[in-house]
């Protein structure tokens, strides 16, 4: 019985219950280390959405998570579990850096499309090898993409320490991007909203929203999306319909890797403005949670990314306000949210479905007894006899 | 009331959400009798048995075992109450021996040896009593389906079951194996065991049961003594109206050869040769029925013809050879060559169960320009196409937005049929056209197949239902172990001969 619940319960109610449970358990943990959980929650929310400064960071993180979340979601539709967002996004950063550093860009409007191509191409490239191994050799995509995260990380260290490093500099990072490739931030674009001059929120946020629309069109409006979803639902059926599994595995992973790589235009081009050792900072893994919580739908991914953006930014602020509240606590809370929204989803789902089922059955079962009950529903028919 | 009842159900009701699967069902089954339960798919037979075996709890009603009201919250309670169940899909550990499977979950203690010895004694005794000879040390995966089923029965008997429930037990058996099963069941009945047989095959009900209950739409429509009824009456009780059990068709007028298959061989992933040199021809306006017990290569034949299994040999359609291994050996290319395919397992292959009906009517033909230009799909065109197909094929409910999984088996099959037939193919491959389809829809589906033949199309029909093969085919080929044992004309053969050929015991020779 998959139609046990109305759609709104599936999309809104269940995630909210999951989130409340996660916050409840987080609160207990916070209380256990001797801090006031309510105080922490107030600081968290205030820090994330209480000021234009907070919003700037929250939406900046949200942008990262939208890209990686969409990437994981596209792969999910083909029933591929892409754990490699982290590495693909790092390689995306390399692509952006190469594009930006090799051409003396006169204006960001020219640099951005080129950087998008570079980010997507390198991210897709990094997904292509595991995808090929899965499609042709049957090597499990989860294992290979995890391994490729480590390879990507080692590769980035090597390149930044030996190849891309500015001669004479001690830090393992590329040269600073030129002014002509600087993406405008929220303060440049919308000065009247009061974002600080240094806000990291930049035009990439709009690209992320466009990517949401694009993924929606791809999945639900194109032939390719039709084939990807069909393959994800049933591989034997896809074969019967003449859909090539190799093609779908490859294409969906390339798109997935490309979207994860796209994250770099926000983190590398929009914020750091140089390539650093770890430009991704875990966003690839958060993307998995975002896609799970968002049920692989672009709207869901957007909402979940926003939630994780709030948690990220709010969590950092709490550290400043409450000395006993360490960085590790934030990781614990994020982990709990992932645990409840992703892994323990069915724990909440089953009882909620049961509640909906029993509520729907009631009008059927007590029919014969209704007339004899006093104070029943005041029905028209009762007045007539 | 002299004889105690083995089982009595009183007013059992069970609903799943808005669906009332069982409504106020009462049955009485006498000890030492075989009671049949017959009904269409979705009539609630399986739900009722699942309640009896503790998988579901009834919303209301009472179960009495041996006259005592009994609560059955789980299957262990059912076993304790003396109920044994033989499922349609066996629940055996493939790489365990017969003995280990029999004992599994019913070991007497921490040590295995005493239980195994006890089981071995019991197995020997049962083999003598009921012709249930199964080698106790054989590994399950080496046994045929008939023997595996016997192991399931032995499992139940080892757990001292007095009441044995069998769910569609003959679906996977040859006629000879089915006869053997019935002899075993008769022997068990004579020993005082009570047997409940769930089936949709009227013939089996008539052959072996003492009493029969008919279910329709969650309700028990009748319980009668088998001797007092007839197949026609039972069919009418099942469907709620008169049903034509035969297919009306004119003699075939075969035209040019459409499909020629020569020395077709298929080797599966485990390097087992599944097709060992198949030769066959089908002409326009002709139905070739392929009979056989499932698992003898029929599925592979459909898969290789349908384009999603590789093979060697020659296949020609309208005289032109078909690519069996190269780049165009996929289902898409076969469709382009005028081959349509209604697969054996419509839920696994023929439909995406989570797709809506309108999404499914384009499945396999989603590249067709009429469903949208270029990269984008024209969902509105698919919806319109679906509405038309639903009307012409009487799909109920005619709602294009309903997901495939929410249609009944018969209506799912109508969606697949509509999609494939309306492509106007030269050759239609059709596997198990009425498996899991209610009797009312069977009639309609058979008429559609015959109508397509009369339009001059070639049809390859694969079915494990001999009745269906005999009713529809213009020629019958019998498959056994990857080979064609021989061809017969339906007018010149009978169930007995075909049954022998299906068991690999007779055959050869080609019908005129």
mmCIF file with all atom_site columns, C-alpha atoms in Angstrom, chain B residues 161-330:
data_model
loop_
_atom_site.group_PDB
_atom_site.id
_atom_site.type_symbol
_atom_site.label_atom_id
_atom_site.label_alt_id
_atom_site.label_comp_id
_atom_site.label_asym_id
_atom_site.label_entity_id
_atom_site.label_seq_id
_atom_site.pdbx_PDB_ins_code
_atom_site.Cartn_x
_atom_site.Cartn_y
_atom_site.Cartn_z
_atom_site.occupancy
_atom_site.B_iso_or_equiv
_atom_site.pdbx_formal_charge
_atom_site.auth_seq_id
_atom_site.auth_comp_id
_atom_site.auth_asym_id
_atom_site.auth_atom_id
_atom_site.pdbx_PDB_model_num
ATOM 1   C CA . UNK B 1 161 ? 0.867   -30.072 10.818  1.00 0.00 ? 161 UNK B CA 1
ATOM 2   C CA . UNK B 1 162 ? -2.677  -31.422 10.738  1.00 0.00 ? 162 UNK B CA 1
ATOM 3   C CA . UNK B 1 163 ? -3.922  -28.760 8.407   1.00 0.00 ? 163 UNK B CA 1
ATOM 4   C CA . UNK B 1 164 ? -2.031  -28.170 5.203   1.00 0.00 ? 164 UNK B CA 1
ATOM 5   C CA . UNK B 1 165 ? -2.600  -25.069 3.097   1.00 0.00 ? 165 UNK B CA 1
ATOM 6   C CA . UNK B 1 166 ? -1.298  -25.156 -0.483  1.00 0.00 ? 166 UNK B CA 1
ATOM 7   C CA . UNK B 1 167 ? -1.235  -21.928 -2.470  1.00 0.00 ? 167 UNK B CA 1
ATOM 8   C CA . UNK B 1 168 ? -1.451  -22.493 -6.250  1.00 0.00 ? 168 UNK B CA 1
ATOM 9   C CA . UNK B 1 169 ? 0.621   -25.665 -5.938  1.00 0.00 ? 169 UNK B CA 1
ATOM 10  C CA . UNK B 1 170 ? 0.462   -26.811 -9.549  1.00 0.00 ? 170 UNK B CA 1
ATOM 11  C CA . UNK B 1 171 ? 1.577   -23.601 -11.219 1.00 0.00 ? 171 UNK B CA 1
ATOM 12  C CA . UNK B 1 172 ? 5.113   -24.875 -11.697 1.00 0.00 ? 172 UNK B CA 1
ATOM 13  C CA . UNK B 1 173 ? 4.389   -28.577 -12.211 1.00 0.00 ? 173 UNK B CA 1
ATOM 14  C CA . UNK B 1 174 ? 3.993   -30.760 -15.279 1.00 0.00 ? 174 UNK B CA 1
ATOM 15  C CA . UNK B 1 175 ? 0.680   -32.581 -15.537 1.00 0.00 ? 175 UNK B CA 1
ATOM 16  C CA . UNK B 1 176 ? 2.392   -35.779 -14.381 1.00 0.00 ? 176 UNK B CA 1
ATOM 17  C CA . UNK B 1 177 ? 3.921   -34.053 -11.377 1.00 0.00 ? 177 UNK B CA 1
ATOM 18  C CA . UNK B 1 178 ? 0.556   -32.527 -10.569 1.00 0.00 ? 178 UNK B CA 1
ATOM 19  C CA . UNK B 1 179 ? -1.016  -35.981 -10.645 1.00 0.00 ? 179 UNK B CA 1
ATOM 20  C CA . UNK B 1 180 ? 1.676   -37.213 -8.290  1.00 0.00 ? 180 UNK B CA 1
ATOM 21  C CA . UNK B 1 181 ? 0.989   -34.304 -5.953  1.00 0.00 ? 181 UNK B CA 1
ATOM 22  C CA . UNK B 1 182 ? -2.695  -35.136 -5.967  1.00 0.00 ? 182 UNK B CA 1
ATOM 23  C CA . UNK B 1 183 ? -1.956  -38.762 -5.058  1.00 0.00 ? 183 UNK B CA 1
ATOM 24  C CA . UNK B 1 184 ? 0.098   -37.507 -2.120  1.00 0.00 ? 184 UNK B CA 1
ATOM 25  C CA . UNK B 1 185 ? -2.682  -35.186 -1.038  1.00 0.00 ? 185 UNK B CA 1
ATOM 26  C CA . UNK B 1 186 ? -5.241  -37.963 -1.291  1.00 0.00 ? 186 UNK B CA 1
ATOM 27  C CA . UNK B 1 187 ? -3.020  -40.165 0.860   1.00 0.00 ? 187 UNK B CA 1
ATOM 28  C CA . UNK B 1 188 ? -2.698  -37.421 3.458   1.00 0.00 ? 188 UNK B CA 1
ATOM 29  C CA . UNK B 1 189 ? -6.439  -36.925 3.514   1.00 0.00 ? 189 UNK B CA 1
ATOM 30  C CA . UNK B 1 190 ? -6.983  -40.627 4.094   1.00 0.00 ? 190 UNK B CA 1
ATOM 31  C CA . UNK B 1 191 ? -4.645  -40.337 7.071   1.00 0.00 ? 191 UNK B CA 1
ATOM 32  C CA . UNK B 1 192 ? -6.972  -37.729 8.532   1.00 0.00 ? 192 UNK B CA 1
ATOM 33  C CA . UNK B 1 193 ? -5.083  -34.580 7.530   1.00 0.00 ? 193 UNK B CA 1
ATOM 34  C CA . UNK B 1 194 ? -7.081  -31.601 6.408   1.00 0.00 ? 194 UNK B CA 1
ATOM 35  C CA . UNK B 1 195 ? -6.034  -29.863 3.225   1.00 0.00 ? 195 UNK B CA 1
ATOM 36  C CA . UNK B 1 196 ? -6.923  -26.435 1.913   1.00 0.00 ? 196 UNK B CA 1
ATOM 37  C CA . UNK B 1 197 ? -6.091  -25.954 -1.740  1.00 0.00 ? 197 UNK B CA 1
ATOM 38  C CA . UNK B 1 198 ? -6.005  -22.472 -3.195  1.00 0.00 ? 198 UNK B CA 1
ATOM 39  C CA . UNK B 1 199 ? -6.126  -22.386 -6.946  1.00 0.00 ? 199 UNK B CA 1
ATOM 40  C CA . UNK B 1 200 ? -7.596  -20.646 -9.929  1.00 0.00 ? 200 UNK B CA 1
ATOM 41  C CA . UNK B 1 201 ? -7.736  -23.813 -12.004 1.00 0.00 ? 201 UNK B CA 1
ATOM 42  C CA . UNK B 1 202 ? -11.240 -25.170 -12.178 1.00 0.00 ? 202 UNK B CA 1
ATOM 43  C CA . UNK B 1 203 ? -10.050 -28.567 -13.362 1.00 0.00 ? 203 UNK B CA 1
ATOM 44  C CA . UNK B 1 204 ? -8.034  -29.173 -10.205 1.00 0.00 ? 204 UNK B CA 1
ATOM 45  C CA . UNK B 1 205 ? -10.922 -28.215 -8.013  1.00 0.00 ? 205 UNK B CA 1
ATOM 46  C CA . UNK B 1 206 ? -13.163 -30.707 -9.809  1.00 0.00 ? 206 UNK B CA 1
ATOM 47  C CA . UNK B 1 207 ? -10.509 -33.401 -9.691  1.00 0.00 ? 207 UNK B CA 1
ATOM 48  C CA . UNK B 1 208 ? -9.439  -33.467 -6.093  1.00 0.00 ? 208 UNK B CA 1
ATOM 49  C CA . UNK B 1 209 ? -11.534 -31.419 -3.688  1.00 0.00 ? 209 UNK B CA 1
ATOM 50  C CA . UNK B 1 210 ? -14.426 -32.588 -1.529  1.00 0.00 ? 210 UNK B CA 1
ATOM 51  C CA . UNK B 1 211 ? -15.881 -29.170 -0.975  1.00 0.00 ? 211 UNK B CA 1
ATOM 52  C CA . UNK B 1 212 ? -15.158 -25.842 -2.587  1.00 0.00 ? 212 UNK B CA 1
ATOM 53  C CA . UNK B 1 213 ? -15.607 -22.204 -1.600  1.00 0.00 ? 213 UNK B CA 1
ATOM 54  C CA . UNK B 1 214 ? -15.751 -19.486 -4.204  1.00 0.00 ? 214 UNK B CA 1
ATOM 55  C CA . UNK B 1 215 ? -14.494 -16.000 -3.444  1.00 0.00 ? 215 UNK B CA 1
ATOM 56  C CA . UNK B 1 216 ? -15.278 -12.849 -5.315  1.00 0.00 ? 216 UNK B CA 1
ATOM 57  C CA . UNK B 1 217 ? -14.214 -9.326  -4.420  1.00 0.00 ? 217 UNK B CA 1
ATOM 58  C CA . UNK B 1 218 ? -13.377 -10.169 -0.851  1.00 0.00 ? 218 UNK B CA 1
ATOM 59  C CA . UNK B 1 219 ? -16.579 -12.057 -0.200  1.00 0.00 ? 219 UNK B CA 1
ATOM 60  C CA . UNK B 1 220 ? -17.389 -15.719 -0.015  1.00 0.00 ? 220 UNK B CA 1
ATOM 61  C CA . UNK B 1 221 ? -20.023 -16.169 -2.699  1.00 0.00 ? 221 UNK B CA 1
ATOM 62  C CA . UNK B 1 222 ? -20.684 -19.855 -2.210  1.00 0.00 ? 222 UNK B CA 1
ATOM 63  C CA . UNK B 1 223 ? -19.521 -23.044 -0.552  1.00 0.00 ? 223 UNK B CA 1
ATOM 64  C CA . UNK B 1 224 ? -20.644 -26.221 -2.269  1.00 0.00 ? 224 UNK B CA 1
ATOM 65  C CA . UNK B 1 225 ? -19.863 -29.907 -2.411  1.00 0.00 ? 225 UNK B CA 1
ATOM 66  C CA . UNK B 1 226 ? -17.678 -30.459 -5.430  1.00 0.00 ? 226 UNK B CA 1
ATOM 67  C CA . UNK B 1 227 ? -19.762 -33.400 -6.548  1.00 0.00 ? 227 UNK B CA 1
ATOM 68  C CA . UNK B 1 228 ? -22.805 -31.132 -6.786  1.00 0.00 ? 228 UNK B CA 1
ATOM 69  C CA . UNK B 1 229 ? -21.283 -28.496 -9.029  1.00 0.00 ? 229 UNK B CA 1
ATOM 70  C CA . UNK B 1 230 ? -19.736 -28.021 -12.464 1.00 0.00 ? 230 UNK B CA 1
ATOM 71  C CA . UNK B 1 231 ? -16.859 -25.949 -13.857 1.00 0.00 ? 231 UNK B CA 1
ATOM 72  C CA . UNK B 1 232 ? -19.316 -23.674 -15.625 1.00 0.00 ? 232 UNK B CA 1
ATOM 73  C CA . UNK B 1 233 ? -21.181 -22.972 -12.419 1.00 0.00 ? 233 UNK B CA 1
ATOM 74  C CA . UNK B 1 234 ? -17.975 -22.274 -10.519 1.00 0.00 ? 234 UNK B CA 1
ATOM 75  C CA . UNK B 1 235 ? -16.718 -19.924 -13.231 1.00 0.00 ? 235 UNK B CA 1
ATOM 76  C CA . UNK B 1 236 ? -19.977 -18.040 -13.108 1.00 0.00 ? 236 UNK B CA 1
ATOM 77  C CA . UNK B 1 237 ? -19.782 -17.793 -9.325  1.00 0.00 ? 237 UNK B CA 1
ATOM 78  C CA . UNK B 1 238 ? -16.216 -16.473 -9.570  1.00 0.00 ? 238 UNK B CA 1
ATOM 79  C CA . UNK B 1 239 ? -16.876 -13.814 -12.148 1.00 0.00 ? 239 UNK B CA 1
ATOM 80  C CA . UNK B 1 240 ? -20.483 -13.001 -11.406 1.00 0.00 ? 240 UNK B CA 1
ATOM 81  C CA . UNK B 1 241 ? -21.665 -13.603 -14.957 1.00 0.00 ? 241 UNK B CA 1
ATOM 82  C CA . UNK B 1 242 ? -21.620 -16.336 -17.568 1.00 0.00 ? 242 UNK B CA 1
ATOM 83  C CA . UNK B 1 243 ? -18.175 -16.973 -18.983 1.00 0.00 ? 243 UNK B CA 1
ATOM 84  C CA . UNK B 1 244 ? -17.147 -18.515 -22.242 1.00 0.00 ? 244 UNK B CA 1
ATOM 85  C CA . UNK B 1 245 ? -14.531 -21.090 -21.339 1.00 0.00 ? 245 UNK B CA 1
ATOM 86  C CA . UNK B 1 246 ? -13.674 -21.792 -24.963 1.00 0.00 ? 246 UNK B CA 1
ATOM 87  C CA . UNK B 1 247 ? -12.284 -19.413 -27.561 1.00 0.00 ? 247 UNK B CA 1
ATOM 88  C CA . UNK B 1 248 ? -14.308 -18.909 -30.713 1.00 0.00 ? 248 UNK B CA 1
ATOM 89  C CA . UNK B 1 249 ? -12.022 -18.830 -33.688 1.00 0.00 ? 249 UNK B CA 1
ATOM 90  C CA . UNK B 1 250 ? -12.081 -19.585 -37.368 1.00 0.00 ? 250 UNK B CA 1
ATOM 91  C CA . UNK B 1 251 ? -9.480  -21.883 -38.923 1.00 0.00 ? 251 UNK B CA 1
ATOM 92  C CA . UNK B 1 252 ? -6.231  -20.090 -39.696 1.00 0.00 ? 252 UNK B CA 1
ATOM 93  C CA . UNK B 1 253 ? -5.341  -18.972 -43.226 1.00 0.00 ? 253 UNK B CA 1
ATOM 94  C CA . UNK B 1 254 ? -1.542  -18.843 -43.050 1.00 0.00 ? 254 UNK B CA 1
ATOM 95  C CA . UNK B 1 255 ? 0.236   -16.560 -45.505 1.00 0.00 ? 255 UNK B CA 1
ATOM 96  C CA . UNK B 1 256 ? 3.933   -15.866 -46.105 1.00 0.00 ? 256 UNK B CA 1
ATOM 97  C CA . UNK B 1 257 ? 6.575   -16.893 -43.633 1.00 0.00 ? 257 UNK B CA 1
ATOM 98  C CA . UNK B 1 258 ? 7.195   -14.059 -41.159 1.00 0.00 ? 258 UNK B CA 1
ATOM 99  C CA . UNK B 1 259 ? 9.557   -15.600 -38.642 1.00 0.00 ? 259 UNK B CA 1
ATOM 100 C CA . UNK B 1 260 ? 12.201  -18.208 -39.349 1.00 0.00 ? 260 UNK B CA 1
ATOM 101 C CA . UNK B 1 261 ? 14.436  -19.463 -36.583 1.00 0.00 ? 261 UNK B CA 1
ATOM 102 C CA . UNK B 1 262 ? 17.294  -21.858 -37.282 1.00 0.00 ? 262 UNK B CA 1
ATOM 103 C CA . UNK B 1 263 ? 19.560  -23.553 -34.796 1.00 0.00 ? 263 UNK B CA 1
ATOM 104 C CA . UNK B 1 264 ? 19.063  -20.844 -32.205 1.00 0.00 ? 264 UNK B CA 1
ATOM 105 C CA . UNK B 1 265 ? 21.240  -21.237 -29.129 1.00 0.00 ? 265 UNK B CA 1
ATOM 106 C CA . UNK B 1 266 ? 21.446  -19.181 -25.966 1.00 0.00 ? 266 UNK B CA 1
ATOM 107 C CA . UNK B 1 267 ? 23.992  -19.566 -23.195 1.00 0.00 ? 267 UNK B CA 1
ATOM 108 C CA . UNK B 1 268 ? 23.205  -17.786 -19.929 1.00 0.00 ? 268 UNK B CA 1
ATOM 109 C CA . UNK B 1 269 ? 25.496  -15.942 -17.509 1.00 0.00 ? 269 UNK B CA 1
ATOM 110 C CA . UNK B 1 270 ? 26.307  -19.128 -15.667 1.00 0.00 ? 270 UNK B CA 1
ATOM 111 C CA . UNK B 1 271 ? 27.372  -20.703 -18.975 1.00 0.00 ? 271 UNK B CA 1
ATOM 112 C CA . UNK B 1 272 ? 24.429  -23.064 -18.988 1.00 0.00 ? 272 UNK B CA 1
ATOM 113 C CA . UNK B 1 273 ? 23.040  -23.639 -22.446 1.00 0.00 ? 273 UNK B CA 1
ATOM 114 C CA . UNK B 1 274 ? 19.378  -22.615 -22.210 1.00 0.00 ? 274 UNK B CA 1
ATOM 115 C CA . UNK B 1 275 ? 18.408  -23.000 -25.852 1.00 0.00 ? 275 UNK B CA 1
ATOM 116 C CA . UNK B 1 276 ? 19.988  -25.937 -27.603 1.00 0.00 ? 276 UNK B CA 1
ATOM 117 C CA . UNK B 1 277 ? 19.233  -25.436 -31.241 1.00 0.00 ? 277 UNK B CA 1
ATOM 118 C CA . UNK B 1 278 ? 15.706  -24.209 -31.811 1.00 0.00 ? 278 UNK B CA 1
ATOM 119 C CA . UNK B 1 279 ? 14.121  -24.339 -35.261 1.00 0.00 ? 279 UNK B CA 1
ATOM 120 C CA . UNK B 1 280 ? 10.729  -22.892 -35.958 1.00 0.00 ? 280 UNK B CA 1
ATOM 121 C CA . UNK B 1 281 ? 8.729   -20.947 -38.498 1.00 0.00 ? 281 UNK B CA 1
ATOM 122 C CA . UNK B 1 282 ? 5.622   -18.831 -38.134 1.00 0.00 ? 282 UNK B CA 1
ATOM 123 C CA . UNK B 1 283 ? 3.543   -17.613 -41.027 1.00 0.00 ? 283 UNK B CA 1
ATOM 124 C CA . UNK B 1 284 ? 1.388   -14.536 -41.262 1.00 0.00 ? 284 UNK B CA 1
ATOM 125 C CA . UNK B 1 285 ? -2.057  -15.151 -39.838 1.00 0.00 ? 285 UNK B CA 1
ATOM 126 C CA . UNK B 1 286 ? -0.943  -17.995 -37.622 1.00 0.00 ? 286 UNK B CA 1
ATOM 127 C CA . UNK B 1 287 ? -0.528  -18.567 -33.903 1.00 0.00 ? 287 UNK B CA 1
ATOM 128 C CA . UNK B 1 288 ? 2.303   -20.864 -32.875 1.00 0.00 ? 288 UNK B CA 1
ATOM 129 C CA . UNK B 1 289 ? 1.819   -21.970 -29.277 1.00 0.00 ? 289 UNK B CA 1
ATOM 130 C CA . UNK B 1 290 ? 4.916   -22.962 -27.325 1.00 0.00 ? 290 UNK B CA 1
ATOM 131 C CA . UNK B 1 291 ? 3.966   -25.286 -24.482 1.00 0.00 ? 291 UNK B CA 1
ATOM 132 C CA . UNK B 1 292 ? 6.220   -26.453 -21.699 1.00 0.00 ? 292 UNK B CA 1
ATOM 133 C CA . UNK B 1 293 ? 6.829   -26.379 -17.981 1.00 0.00 ? 293 UNK B CA 1
ATOM 134 C CA . UNK B 1 294 ? 8.319   -23.038 -17.056 1.00 0.00 ? 294 UNK B CA 1
ATOM 135 C CA . UNK B 1 295 ? 12.104  -22.954 -17.043 1.00 0.00 ? 295 UNK B CA 1
ATOM 136 C CA . UNK B 1 296 ? 12.663  -25.085 -20.118 1.00 0.00 ? 296 UNK B CA 1
ATOM 137 C CA . UNK B 1 297 ? 13.923  -22.273 -22.295 1.00 0.00 ? 297 UNK B CA 1
ATOM 138 C CA . UNK B 1 298 ? 10.691  -20.503 -23.220 1.00 0.00 ? 298 UNK B CA 1
ATOM 139 C CA . UNK B 1 299 ? 11.719  -17.321 -21.413 1.00 0.00 ? 299 UNK B CA 1
ATOM 140 C CA . UNK B 1 300 ? 15.085  -17.318 -23.159 1.00 0.00 ? 300 UNK B CA 1
ATOM 141 C CA . UNK B 1 301 ? 13.365  -17.815 -26.500 1.00 0.00 ? 301 UNK B CA 1
ATOM 142 C CA . UNK B 1 302 ? 11.231  -14.722 -25.915 1.00 0.00 ? 302 UNK B CA 1
ATOM 143 C CA . UNK B 1 303 ? 14.185  -12.739 -24.610 1.00 0.00 ? 303 UNK B CA 1
ATOM 144 C CA . UNK B 1 304 ? 16.427  -13.480 -27.569 1.00 0.00 ? 304 UNK B CA 1
ATOM 145 C CA . UNK B 1 305 ? 13.642  -12.776 -30.050 1.00 0.00 ? 305 UNK B CA 1
ATOM 146 C CA . UNK B 1 306 ? 12.733  -9.634  -28.112 1.00 0.00 ? 306 UNK B CA 1
ATOM 147 C CA . UNK B 1 307 ? 16.329  -8.449  -28.335 1.00 0.00 ? 307 UNK B CA 1
ATOM 148 C CA . UNK B 1 308 ? 17.608  -8.575  -24.782 1.00 0.00 ? 308 UNK B CA 1
ATOM 149 C CA . UNK B 1 309 ? 19.470  -11.837 -24.662 1.00 0.00 ? 309 UNK B CA 1
ATOM 150 C CA . UNK B 1 310 ? 22.376  -12.699 -26.904 1.00 0.00 ? 310 UNK B CA 1
ATOM 151 C CA . UNK B 1 311 ? 22.293  -15.853 -28.970 1.00 0.00 ? 311 UNK B CA 1
ATOM 152 C CA . UNK B 1 312 ? 23.757  -17.675 -31.912 1.00 0.00 ? 312 UNK B CA 1
ATOM 153 C CA . UNK B 1 313 ? 22.028  -19.097 -34.932 1.00 0.00 ? 313 UNK B CA 1
ATOM 154 C CA . UNK B 1 314 ? 19.810  -17.434 -37.478 1.00 0.00 ? 314 UNK B CA 1
ATOM 155 C CA . UNK B 1 315 ? 16.622  -15.468 -37.067 1.00 0.00 ? 315 UNK B CA 1
ATOM 156 C CA . UNK B 1 316 ? 14.933  -13.981 -40.110 1.00 0.00 ? 316 UNK B CA 1
ATOM 157 C CA . UNK B 1 317 ? 11.939  -11.683 -40.042 1.00 0.00 ? 317 UNK B CA 1
ATOM 158 C CA . UNK B 1 318 ? 10.198  -11.266 -43.382 1.00 0.00 ? 318 UNK B CA 1
ATOM 159 C CA . UNK B 1 319 ? 13.238  -12.877 -44.962 1.00 0.00 ? 319 UNK B CA 1
ATOM 160 C CA . UNK B 1 320 ? 15.750  -10.387 -43.535 1.00 0.00 ? 320 UNK B CA 1
ATOM 161 C CA . UNK B 1 321 ? 18.284  -11.686 -40.977 1.00 0.00 ? 321 UNK B CA 1
ATOM 162 C CA . UNK B 1 322 ? 18.363  -10.171 -37.519 1.00 0.00 ? 322 UNK B CA 1
ATOM 163 C CA . UNK B 1 323 ? 21.451  -9.103  -35.605 1.00 0.00 ? 323 UNK B CA 1
ATOM 164 C CA . UNK B 1 324 ? 21.846  -11.448 -32.642 1.00 0.00 ? 324 UNK B CA 1
ATOM 165 C CA . UNK B 1 325 ? 25.051  -10.206 -31.029 1.00 0.00 ? 325 UNK B CA 1
ATOM 166 C CA . UNK B 1 326 ? 26.086  -6.861  -32.453 1.00 0.00 ? 326 UNK B CA 1
ATOM 167 C CA . UNK B 1 327 ? 25.167  -3.243  -31.887 1.00 0.00 ? 327 UNK B CA 1
ATOM 168 C CA . UNK B 1 328 ? 21.607  -3.619  -33.082 1.00 0.00 ? 328 UNK B CA 1
ATOM 169 C CA . UNK B 1 329 ? 20.841  -6.682  -30.975 1.00 0.00 ? 329 UNK B CA 1
ATOM 170 C CA . UNK B 1 330 ? 18.669  -4.693  -28.595 1.00 0.00 ? 330 UNK B CA 1
#
